[in-house]
Coordinates of C-alpha atoms in Angstrom, one line a residue:
Chain A
X1 CA 125.0 178.7 15.8
X2 CA 126.0 175.2 16.0
X3 CA 128.4 173.6 13.7
X4 CA 125.9 171.6 11.8
X5 CA 124.2 174.6 9.8
X6 CA 123.2 173.2 6.5
X7 CA 122.8 175.5 3.7
X8 CA 121.6 174.7 0.3
X9 CA 122.0 177.0 -3.0
X10 CA 119.9 176.4 -6.1
X11 CA 121.9 177.6 -9.1
X12 CA 121.0 177.9 -12.7
X13 CA 123.2 178.0 -15.9
X14 CA 121.9 180.8 -18.3
X15 CA 123.4 182.3 -21.6
X16 CA 125.1 185.7 -21.2
X17 CA 122.8 187.8 -23.5
X18 CA 123.6 191.2 -21.8
X19 CA 125.5 192.2 -25.1
X20 CA 124.6 189.4 -27.4
X21 CA 122.2 189.1 -30.2
X22 CA 119.0 187.1 -29.1
X23 CA 117.6 185.1 -32.0
X24 CA 114.6 182.8 -31.8
X25 CA 115.0 179.2 -32.9
X26 CA 113.0 177.2 -35.2
X27 CA 110.8 175.9 -32.7
X28 CA 109.7 179.3 -31.9
X29 CA 109.8 178.7 -28.1
X30 CA 113.3 179.1 -27.3
X31 CA 116.6 181.0 -28.5
X32 CA 119.5 179.9 -30.9
X33 CA 122.1 179.0 -28.1
X34 CA 125.0 177.8 -30.1
X35 CA 126.8 180.9 -30.3
X36 CA 126.3 182.2 -26.9
X37 CA 128.5 181.9 -23.8
X38 CA 126.8 180.4 -20.6
X39 CA 127.4 181.4 -17.1
X40 CA 126.0 181.3 -13.4
X41 CA 123.0 183.3 -13.4
X42 CA 123.8 186.8 -11.9
X43 CA 121.6 186.9 -8.9
X44 CA 122.3 183.1 -8.2
X45 CA 125.9 184.4 -8.0
X46 CA 125.2 186.7 -5.0
X47 CA 123.1 184.1 -3.5
X48 CA 126.1 181.5 -3.4
X49 CA 128.5 184.4 -2.0
X50 CA 125.9 184.9 0.7
X51 CA 125.8 181.2 1.3
X52 CA 129.8 181.1 1.4
X53 CA 129.9 184.1 3.8
X54 CA 127.4 182.1 6.2
X55 CA 129.7 179.3 5.9
X56 CA 132.8 181.0 6.9
X57 CA 130.7 182.6 9.8
X58 CA 128.9 179.6 11.1
X59 CA 131.1 176.6 9.8
X60 CA 128.3 175.6 7.7
X61 CA 128.1 172.8 5.0
X62 CA 127.0 174.2 1.5
X63 CA 125.2 172.1 -0.9
X64 CA 124.8 173.2 -4.4
X65 CA 121.8 172.0 -6.6
X66 CA 120.9 172.6 -10.2
X67 CA 118.2 171.5 -12.6
X68 CA 119.6 171.1 -16.1
X69 CA 121.3 169.1 -18.7
X70 CA 124.8 167.9 -18.0
X71 CA 126.5 171.3 -19.1
X72 CA 125.1 172.6 -15.7
X73 CA 127.6 170.8 -14.0
X74 CA 130.0 173.9 -15.1
X75 CA 128.1 176.1 -12.7
X76 CA 128.4 173.5 -9.9
X77 CA 131.7 173.1 -10.3
X78 CA 132.3 176.9 -10.2
X79 CA 130.5 176.8 -7.1
X80 CA 132.5 173.9 -5.5
X81 CA 135.8 175.9 -6.7
X82 CA 134.7 179.0 -4.6
X83 CA 134.2 176.5 -1.7
X84 CA 130.9 174.9 -1.5
X85 CA 130.9 171.4 0.1
X86 CA 128.6 169.3 -2.2
X87 CA 126.7 169.6 -5.5
X88 CA 123.9 167.7 -7.1
X89 CA 122.3 167.8 -10.6
X90 CA 118.8 167.1 -11.3
X91 CA 118.7 165.8 -15.1
X92 CA 116.4 168.1 -17.0
X93 CA 116.1 165.5 -19.8
X94 CA 112.5 164.1 -19.9
X95 CA 111.3 166.9 -17.9
X96 CA 109.8 168.6 -21.1
X97 CA 108.2 172.1 -21.2
X98 CA 107.8 173.5 -17.7
X99 CA 107.4 176.9 -16.0
X100 CA 108.8 178.5 -12.9
X101 CA 106.5 176.5 -10.4
X102 CA 107.3 173.4 -12.3
X103 CA 111.1 174.0 -11.7
X104 CA 110.2 174.6 -8.0
X105 CA 108.4 171.2 -7.9
X106 CA 111.2 169.4 -9.4
X107 CA 113.8 171.1 -6.8
X108 CA 111.1 170.2 -3.9
X109 CA 111.1 166.6 -5.1
X110 CA 115.0 166.8 -4.4
X111 CA 114.7 168.6 -1.2
X112 CA 112.1 166.0 0.2
X113 CA 113.7 163.9 3.1
X114 CA 116.6 166.2 3.3
X115 CA 117.3 168.8 6.1
X116 CA 118.4 172.2 5.5
X117 CA 118.7 175.2 7.8
X118 CA 118.6 177.7 5.0
X119 CA 117.9 177.4 1.0
X120 CA 119.0 180.5 -0.9
X121 CA 118.7 181.2 -4.7
X122 CA 118.9 184.1 -6.9
X123 CA 115.9 186.6 -6.9
X124 CA 115.6 186.6 -10.6
X125 CA 116.9 184.5 -13.4
X126 CA 118.6 186.8 -16.0
X127 CA 117.1 184.5 -18.9
X128 CA 113.3 184.2 -18.1
X129 CA 113.1 187.0 -15.6
X130 CA 110.5 184.9 -13.8
X131 CA 111.4 185.4 -10.0
X132 CA 109.3 182.5 -9.2
X133 CA 111.3 179.5 -8.1
X134 CA 112.4 180.4 -4.5
X135 CA 109.1 181.3 -3.1
X136 CA 107.5 178.6 -4.9
X137 CA 109.7 176.2 -3.6
X138 CA 109.2 177.4 0.0
X139 CA 105.6 177.0 -0.2
X140 CA 105.9 173.5 -1.6
X141 CA 108.2 172.6 1.3
X142 CA 106.0 174.3 3.9
X143 CA 108.9 176.8 4.6
X144 CA 108.7 180.7 5.2
X145 CA 110.5 182.8 2.5
X146 CA 111.7 186.2 1.7
X147 CA 112.2 187.5 -1.8
X148 CA 114.6 190.2 -3.0
X149 CA 116.8 190.1 -0.1
X150 CA 120.1 192.2 0.0
X151 CA 121.2 191.3 3.6
X152 CA 120.8 188.2 5.4
X153 CA 121.8 187.3 8.9
X154 CA 121.1 183.9 10.4
X155 CA 121.1 183.0 14.0
X156 CA 120.1 179.9 15.9
X157 CA 116.3 179.5 14.9
X158 CA 116.0 182.6 13.0
X159 CA 117.1 184.6 10.1
X160 CA 116.9 188.5 9.8
X161 CA 116.7 189.9 6.2
X162 CA 116.5 193.2 4.4
X163 CA 114.3 192.9 1.5
X164 CA 114.7 195.6 -1.4
X165 CA 111.5 197.5 -2.1
X166 CA 111.0 200.2 -4.8
X167 CA 112.0 203.8 -4.5
X168 CA 115.0 203.2 -2.3
X169 CA 113.3 201.4 0.9
X170 CA 114.4 198.2 2.6
X171 CA 112.0 195.9 4.5
X172 CA 113.3 194.4 7.6
X173 CA 112.0 191.2 8.2
X174 CA 112.4 188.0 10.5
X175 CA 111.8 184.5 9.4
X176 CA 111.9 181.2 11.5
X177 CA 114.4 178.9 10.2
X178 CA 114.5 176.6 8.1
X179 CA 113.5 179.2 5.3
X180 CA 114.1 180.0 1.8
X181 CA 115.6 183.3 1.0
X182 CA 116.0 184.7 -2.7
X183 CA 119.0 187.1 -3.1
X184 CA 119.0 190.2 -5.1
X185 CA 122.1 191.3 -6.8
X186 CA 124.5 194.1 -5.1
X187 CA 124.4 193.1 -1.3
X188 CA 127.6 191.4 -1.2
X189 CA 130.7 191.1 -3.7
X190 CA 130.9 187.6 -5.1
X191 CA 134.2 186.2 -5.0
X192 CA 136.4 184.5 -7.7
X193 CA 137.5 180.9 -7.5
X194 CA 141.2 180.2 -6.8
X195 CA 143.3 178.0 -9.0
X196 CA 143.6 175.7 -6.2
X197 CA 139.8 175.8 -5.7
X198 CA 139.2 175.1 -9.5
X199 CA 141.7 172.2 -9.5
X200 CA 140.1 170.6 -6.4
X201 CA 136.4 171.3 -7.8
X202 CA 137.3 169.0 -10.7
X203 CA 137.7 165.9 -8.9
X204 CA 134.7 166.3 -6.6
X205 CA 131.7 164.0 -7.2
X206 CA 128.5 165.6 -8.4
X207 CA 125.3 163.7 -7.2
X208 CA 123.0 162.8 -10.1
X209 CA 119.2 162.9 -9.6
X210 CA 116.2 162.3 -11.7
X211 CA 113.4 164.9 -11.7
X212 CA 110.1 164.5 -10.0
X213 CA 107.1 164.9 -12.2
X214 CA 106.5 168.5 -13.0
X215 CA 103.0 169.2 -14.2
X216 CA 102.6 172.8 -15.4
X217 CA 99.4 174.9 -15.5
X218 CA 100.9 177.2 -18.0
X219 CA 102.0 176.8 -21.4
X220 CA 104.4 178.7 -23.5
X221 CA 103.0 179.4 -26.9
X222 CA 105.7 181.5 -28.7
X223 CA 108.8 183.7 -28.1
X224 CA 109.4 186.7 -30.5
X225 CA 111.4 189.8 -30.8
X226 CA 109.3 192.8 -29.8
X227 CA 108.2 195.4 -32.3
X228 CA 109.6 198.5 -31.3
X229 CA 107.1 201.2 -30.8
X230 CA 107.7 204.9 -30.5
X231 CA 111.2 204.2 -31.7
X232 CA 114.0 206.8 -31.2
X233 CA 115.2 208.8 -34.1
X234 CA 118.5 207.3 -35.1
X235 CA 121.8 209.2 -35.5
X236 CA 123.7 207.9 -38.2
X237 CA 127.2 208.5 -39.5
X238 CA 130.8 208.0 -38.3
X239 CA 131.7 208.4 -34.7
X240 CA 132.6 212.0 -35.4
X241 CA 129.4 212.7 -37.1
X242 CA 127.3 211.2 -34.4
X243 CA 129.3 213.2 -31.7
X244 CA 128.5 216.3 -33.6
X245 CA 124.8 215.8 -33.8
X246 CA 124.6 214.9 -30.2
X247 CA 126.8 218.0 -29.3
X248 CA 124.2 220.2 -31.3
X249 CA 121.3 218.3 -29.5
X250 CA 123.0 219.0 -26.2
X251 CA 123.4 222.9 -27.4
X252 CA 119.8 223.0 -28.4
X253 CA 118.9 221.7 -25.0
X254 CA 121.1 224.1 -23.0
X255 CA 123.6 221.6 -21.7
X256 CA 126.4 223.2 -23.6
Chain B
X1 CA 84.1 179.7 -15.7
X2 CA 83.8 182.7 -13.2
X3 CA 83.9 186.1 -14.8
X4 CA 85.4 187.9 -12.1
X5 CA 88.9 189.3 -11.9
X6 CA 90.4 190.0 -8.3
X7 CA 92.8 192.7 -8.1
X8 CA 95.1 192.8 -4.9
X9 CA 95.5 196.6 -3.9
X10 CA 98.9 197.6 -3.0
X11 CA 99.7 200.3 -0.5
X12 CA 102.7 201.6 1.6
X13 CA 102.7 204.0 4.1
X14 CA 99.2 204.8 3.9
X15 CA 99.0 205.6 0.2
X16 CA 97.8 203.5 -2.6
X17 CA 100.6 202.7 -5.2
X18 CA 100.1 203.6 -8.7
X19 CA 100.3 200.0 -9.7
X20 CA 97.0 199.2 -8.2
X21 CA 95.1 201.7 -10.5
X22 CA 97.0 200.3 -13.4
X23 CA 95.8 196.7 -12.6
X24 CA 92.3 197.9 -12.0
X25 CA 92.3 199.7 -15.4
X26 CA 93.6 196.3 -17.0
X27 CA 91.0 194.3 -15.2
X28 CA 88.1 196.4 -16.3
X29 CA 89.6 196.1 -20.0
X30 CA 89.4 192.3 -19.6
X31 CA 85.7 192.8 -19.9
X32 CA 84.8 191.0 -16.6
X33 CA 82.2 193.3 -15.4
X34 CA 83.0 192.1 -12.1
X35 CA 86.3 193.4 -10.8
X36 CA 86.9 193.0 -7.2
X37 CA 89.6 195.0 -5.5
X38 CA 91.1 193.2 -2.6
X39 CA 92.1 196.0 0.0
X40 CA 94.0 194.5 3.0
X41 CA 95.0 197.2 5.5
X42 CA 94.9 198.0 9.2
X43 CA 91.9 200.1 8.4
X44 CA 90.0 200.5 5.1
X45 CA 88.1 203.4 5.7
X46 CA 90.8 206.0 4.3
X47 CA 91.7 203.9 1.3
X48 CA 88.4 202.4 0.1
X49 CA 87.0 205.6 -1.2
X50 CA 89.8 205.9 -3.4
X51 CA 89.5 202.7 -4.8
X52 CA 85.6 202.4 -5.3
X53 CA 85.3 204.3 -8.4
X54 CA 87.8 201.8 -10.1
X55 CA 86.2 198.5 -9.1
X56 CA 82.6 196.9 -9.0
X57 CA 83.5 195.9 -5.5
X58 CA 86.0 196.6 -2.9
X59 CA 86.5 193.8 -0.5
X60 CA 88.0 195.4 2.7
X61 CA 90.1 193.0 4.8
X62 CA 91.0 194.8 7.9
X63 CA 93.1 194.3 10.9
X64 CA 96.5 195.2 12.6
X65 CA 98.2 192.2 10.9
X66 CA 97.7 193.9 7.5
X67 CA 99.1 197.2 8.7
X68 CA 102.4 196.6 7.0
X69 CA 103.1 194.1 4.3
X70 CA 103.9 190.5 5.1
X71 CA 103.2 187.8 2.5
X72 CA 102.2 185.4 5.1
X73 CA 98.8 186.8 6.5
X74 CA 98.1 188.3 3.1
X75 CA 98.5 184.9 1.4
X76 CA 96.4 183.0 3.9
X77 CA 93.6 185.6 3.6
X78 CA 93.7 185.3 -0.2
X79 CA 93.6 181.6 -0.1
X80 CA 90.4 181.7 1.8
X81 CA 88.9 184.5 0.1
X82 CA 89.5 182.9 -3.5
X83 CA 88.2 179.6 -2.3
X84 CA 84.8 181.6 -1.4
X85 CA 84.7 183.8 -4.5
X86 CA 86.2 181.7 -7.1
X87 CA 87.5 184.4 -9.3
X88 CA 88.8 183.6 -12.8
X89 CA 92.1 185.5 -12.1
X90 CA 93.9 187.4 -9.4
X91 CA 96.0 190.4 -10.5
X92 CA 99.0 191.0 -8.4
X93 CA 101.8 193.6 -8.9
X94 CA 105.0 192.3 -10.2
X95 CA 106.7 194.5 -7.2
X96 CA 108.7 193.8 -4.4
X97 CA 105.4 193.0 -2.6
X98 CA 103.8 190.9 -5.4
X99 CA 107.1 188.9 -6.2
X100 CA 107.4 187.8 -2.6
X101 CA 103.6 186.8 -2.5
X102 CA 102.7 185.8 -6.1
X103 CA 104.7 182.4 -6.5
X104 CA 103.9 181.0 -3.1
X105 CA 100.0 182.1 -3.4
X106 CA 99.9 180.3 -6.8
X107 CA 101.3 177.2 -5.4
X108 CA 98.9 177.4 -2.3
X109 CA 95.9 177.9 -4.9
X110 CA 97.3 175.0 -7.1
X111 CA 97.0 177.9 -9.7
X112 CA 98.8 178.6 -12.9
X113 CA 101.3 181.7 -12.6
X114 CA 102.7 184.2 -15.1
X115 CA 104.8 187.0 -13.7
X116 CA 105.9 190.3 -15.1
X117 CA 102.9 190.6 -17.5
X118 CA 103.0 193.1 -20.1
X119 CA 99.8 192.4 -21.9
X120 CA 96.7 190.1 -21.1
X121 CA 93.7 188.9 -22.9
X122 CA 91.1 186.6 -22.1
X123 CA 91.0 183.1 -24.0
X124 CA 88.4 180.7 -24.4
X125 CA 89.6 179.1 -21.3
X126 CA 92.0 181.0 -19.1
X127 CA 94.1 183.9 -20.3
X128 CA 96.7 184.7 -22.8
X129 CA 99.7 186.6 -21.3
X130 CA 102.7 188.4 -22.8
X131 CA 105.8 189.0 -20.8
X132 CA 109.5 189.9 -21.3
X133 CA 112.4 187.6 -21.3
X134 CA 116.3 188.3 -21.8
X135 CA 115.9 191.8 -20.2
X136 CA 113.4 192.8 -22.7
X137 CA 115.0 191.5 -25.9
X138 CA 112.3 188.9 -26.5
X139 CA 108.6 188.5 -25.4
X140 CA 107.0 185.4 -24.6
X141 CA 103.2 184.6 -25.0
X142 CA 101.9 182.3 -22.3
X143 CA 98.6 180.6 -21.9
X144 CA 97.4 180.1 -18.4
X145 CA 94.3 177.8 -17.8
X146 CA 93.7 177.3 -14.2
X147 CA 91.0 178.6 -12.2
X148 CA 92.0 181.0 -10.8
X149 CA 95.1 182.1 -12.7
X150 CA 97.6 184.1 -11.0
X151 CA 98.9 186.9 -13.1
X152 CA 101.7 189.4 -11.9
X153 CA 101.5 192.6 -13.7
X154 CA 104.6 194.7 -14.6
X155 CA 104.5 198.2 -12.9
X156 CA 104.4 201.3 -15.0
X157 CA 103.3 199.2 -18.1
X158 CA 99.4 199.6 -18.1
X159 CA 98.3 203.1 -18.2
X160 CA 95.8 204.0 -15.3
X161 CA 92.6 205.4 -16.7
X162 CA 89.9 207.1 -14.7
X163 CA 86.5 205.3 -14.0
X164 CA 83.4 205.9 -12.1
X165 CA 82.1 202.4 -11.2
X166 CA 81.2 203.5 -7.8
X167 CA 82.1 199.9 -6.4
X168 CA 80.3 199.0 -3.4
X169 CA 82.5 198.4 -0.4
X170 CA 82.1 195.2 1.5
X171 CA 83.9 194.1 4.7
X172 CA 85.1 190.7 4.9
X173 CA 86.6 188.9 7.9
X174 CA 89.7 187.0 7.2
X175 CA 89.5 185.2 10.7
X176 CA 92.5 184.0 12.6
X177 CA 94.9 184.0 9.5
X178 CA 98.0 184.7 11.6
X179 CA 98.2 181.7 13.8
X180 CA 101.5 179.9 13.5
X181 CA 103.1 182.9 11.4
X182 CA 106.6 182.1 10.6
X183 CA 107.7 185.7 9.5
X184 CA 107.5 188.9 11.0
X185 CA 107.8 192.3 9.6
X186 CA 110.2 194.5 11.7
X187 CA 110.5 197.8 10.0
X188 CA 110.9 199.9 7.0
X189 CA 114.5 201.6 6.3
X190 CA 115.5 204.1 3.6
X191 CA 118.5 203.6 1.8
X192 CA 121.2 206.1 3.6
X193 CA 121.9 209.2 1.6
X194 CA 124.9 211.3 1.2
X195 CA 123.1 214.1 -0.2
X196 CA 123.1 213.6 -3.9
X197 CA 119.5 213.9 -5.1
X198 CA 119.1 212.7 -8.8
X199 CA 115.5 213.6 -8.6
X200 CA 116.1 217.3 -8.6
X201 CA 118.7 217.3 -11.5
X202 CA 117.7 219.0 -14.8
X203 CA 120.4 217.1 -16.8
X204 CA 121.3 213.6 -15.9
X205 CA 123.8 211.2 -17.4
X206 CA 123.0 207.6 -16.7
X207 CA 125.8 204.8 -17.2
X208 CA 125.2 201.1 -17.4
X209 CA 126.9 197.9 -18.0
X210 CA 128.6 199.2 -21.4
X211 CA 131.0 201.2 -19.0
X212 CA 132.7 197.7 -18.5
X213 CA 135.4 198.6 -15.8
X214 CA 135.9 200.9 -12.9
X215 CA 138.7 202.4 -14.6
X216 CA 136.4 203.8 -17.4
X217 CA 134.4 205.7 -14.8
X218 CA 136.4 208.9 -15.1
X219 CA 135.1 209.2 -18.8
X220 CA 131.6 209.3 -17.5
X221 CA 132.2 211.6 -14.5
X222 CA 134.2 214.1 -16.7
X223 CA 131.5 214.0 -19.4
X224 CA 128.9 214.8 -16.9
X225 CA 131.0 217.5 -15.6
X226 CA 131.1 219.0 -19.1
X227 CA 127.5 219.3 -19.5
X228 CA 126.7 220.2 -16.0
X229 CA 124.9 217.0 -15.5
X230 CA 124.6 214.8 -12.4
X231 CA 126.0 211.2 -12.9
X232 CA 123.5 208.4 -12.2
X233 CA 123.6 204.8 -13.0
X234 CA 121.6 201.6 -13.8
X235 CA 121.7 198.6 -11.6
X236 CA 124.9 196.7 -12.6
X237 CA 127.0 200.0 -12.0
X238 CA 125.7 200.3 -8.7
X239 CA 126.1 196.6 -7.8
X240 CA 129.7 196.9 -8.8
X241 CA 130.2 199.6 -6.2
X242 CA 131.3 202.1 -8.7
X243 CA 128.5 204.6 -7.7
X244 CA 126.4 204.6 -4.5
X245 CA 122.8 203.2 -4.4
X246 CA 121.2 206.6 -4.0
X247 CA 122.0 207.4 -7.7
X248 CA 120.5 204.3 -9.1
X249 CA 117.8 204.9 -11.5
X250 CA 114.9 202.4 -11.7
X251 CA 112.3 200.8 -9.7
X252 CA 114.5 199.8 -7.0
X253 CA 116.1 203.1 -7.1
X254 CA 114.9 206.5 -8.1
X255 CA 112.3 207.9 -10.6
X256 CA 113.8 210.9 -12.5
X257 CA 112.1 213.2 -14.8
X258 CA 114.9 215.6 -15.8
X259 CA 114.7 217.9 -18.9
X260 CA 117.6 215.9 -20.4
X261 CA 118.7 212.2 -19.8
X262 CA 121.5 210.7 -21.5
X263 CA 121.7 206.9 -21.2
X264 CA 125.4 205.5 -22.0
X265 CA 125.7 201.7 -22.3
X266 CA 122.4 201.1 -20.8
X267 CA 120.3 198.4 -22.6
X268 CA 117.1 199.4 -20.9
X269 CA 115.7 196.5 -18.7
X270 CA 112.1 197.6 -17.7
X271 CA 113.3 198.1 -14.2
X272 CA 115.6 200.9 -15.5
X273 CA 112.9 202.3 -18.1
X274 CA 110.4 202.6 -15.3
X275 CA 112.6 205.1 -13.5
X276 CA 113.6 207.5 -16.7
X277 CA 110.9 207.4 -19.1
X278 CA 109.5 210.6 -17.9
X279 CA 112.6 212.5 -18.9
X280 CA 111.6 215.2 -21.6
X281 CA 114.5 214.3 -24.0
X282 CA 116.3 211.0 -23.9
X283 CA 119.5 210.3 -25.8
X284 CA 120.8 206.9 -25.7
X285 CA 124.1 205.3 -26.8
X286 CA 124.5 201.7 -26.9
X287 CA 126.1 199.1 -29.2
X288 CA 123.1 197.0 -29.5
X289 CA 120.7 198.2 -32.1
X290 CA 118.1 195.9 -30.4
X291 CA 118.5 197.4 -27.0
X292 CA 115.1 198.1 -25.4
X293 CA 116.3 201.7 -24.3
X294 CA 115.7 202.5 -28.1
X295 CA 112.1 202.3 -27.8
X296 CA 111.8 205.1 -25.1
X297 CA 114.6 207.3 -26.3
X298 CA 113.9 210.2 -28.5
X299 CA 117.5 210.1 -30.0
X300 CA 119.5 206.8 -30.7
X301 CA 123.1 206.3 -31.5
X302 CA 124.3 202.7 -32.1
X303 CA 127.9 202.8 -31.2
X304 CA 130.4 202.0 -28.5
X305 CA 130.2 204.6 -25.7
X306 CA 133.9 204.5 -25.4
X307 CA 134.2 205.9 -28.9
X308 CA 131.3 208.2 -28.8
X309 CA 132.0 210.0 -25.3
X310 CA 135.4 211.0 -26.0
X311 CA 134.4 212.4 -29.6
X312 CA 131.6 214.2 -28.0
X313 CA 133.9 215.8 -25.5
X314 CA 136.0 217.2 -28.1
X315 CA 133.1 218.5 -30.1
X316 CA 131.7 220.3 -26.8
X317 CA 135.1 221.6 -26.0
X318 CA 135.2 223.2 -29.7
X319 CA 131.5 224.6 -29.2
X320 CA 132.6 226.1 -25.9
X321 CA 135.6 227.9 -27.4

């Protein structure tokens, strides 16, 4: 491919809730965030790595973009530290309530008038679990797309992808570039930023942009902790007592 | 407002996928009285009779372009069909197929979209849809008011029920929906295997994010050995490269139905639960008392697996001597 390959990566800053207690806030529509650690969305981290691998292979420019408050610049700096070329933040202030397609509209507004050969993003966000933004963005920009990609190979004018299907199948597909690809976790090994990279990233400018209007055809009513149905019989006691009870269970089931 | 619900039938390698019958059941329960199953395939003759009892009408869209899944022709045909029939909602599986198609279809239809729906009811205008967030720790209720509404339905969530609607089969011509296609299906591949078949094991130990580091893996491996189990994993462990893809349990991995399943440090995202909820007995160990895994487990232990498993190994050793 030519030297002027342009790749954009859409990144989202999300709370790390894998092992944290998630509580609903007073609005009933969001969670209490003040005690949570924030990080780059897991699948977006794999998307970023895919872009950086393509950068190394094709001498590409990698531009990062995120929709969010000022704090979102943390994930942009992380991406810059790993080797991305430029970064932009679309300010979410004033955006109001929106949905996945709304975010895609905001991003599409920013992409308008810009030229990229490839736009990548994570296949799913670990907070909302929507899986909407990438394919919706592609449609808004009139580009082809592929979702849940674990292997991506770009050549001149085309991208060959492997999409992950259910039950251990992969779908091999060819897309004309420019295109939008959403990356599933596991296809690569995301790198860590070097100390030098982090130092350099701190000084790089981050473009600031205002959001395009994002009308939403859906409305969030409320969020809540689900009622646990068919709940497990809980084994209580000290670690030793619990271990004994499980060992007895395993014996009953013929595992010991 | 139209009262018809359109359901996109999903099939792969000549077989209708279970989620299609789940969606058809959900559509009938929405009380539409007019459930239209849209079947796109190279030929509908083999698949339409299986669908007909479950819908009021089977709309057959056939042609070589529909032999393999490719969102582009499917989307173009659905946009044209929806413009003609004006359904109140289009149900699509929240599958690899559906997640590729649903969001761009919704944009093309200028429709509202809710993905990964776990419950859906008709509202005064539009639909009320519930969906999971934060890997199942929360549920969110959404209102979607466009016509049509696009609703992507979680797999293995609704129970498929038998029906005898005897739907009429109608052929519908999509026209030239392939002109200018920018995407091309090339092939289907299976993940390479090294011979470990977790689907045949009677006892399976599953490990998840709670294992934390590669250096902790021997703990799980030795425990599995102690009880004659096969070691399997949820997605994060496989993503980290600590176990091969072929032992991944879940919607993008394998579905297992062992006599006994022990989940260690697995919170229970729906993708994982879809792959193991058929086990006869499920024992789950997790630090988080609110972990969704406890809603499907038969026995639950709220604790750190790094404390419980060594203690458990000691007890097992004592029992064996």
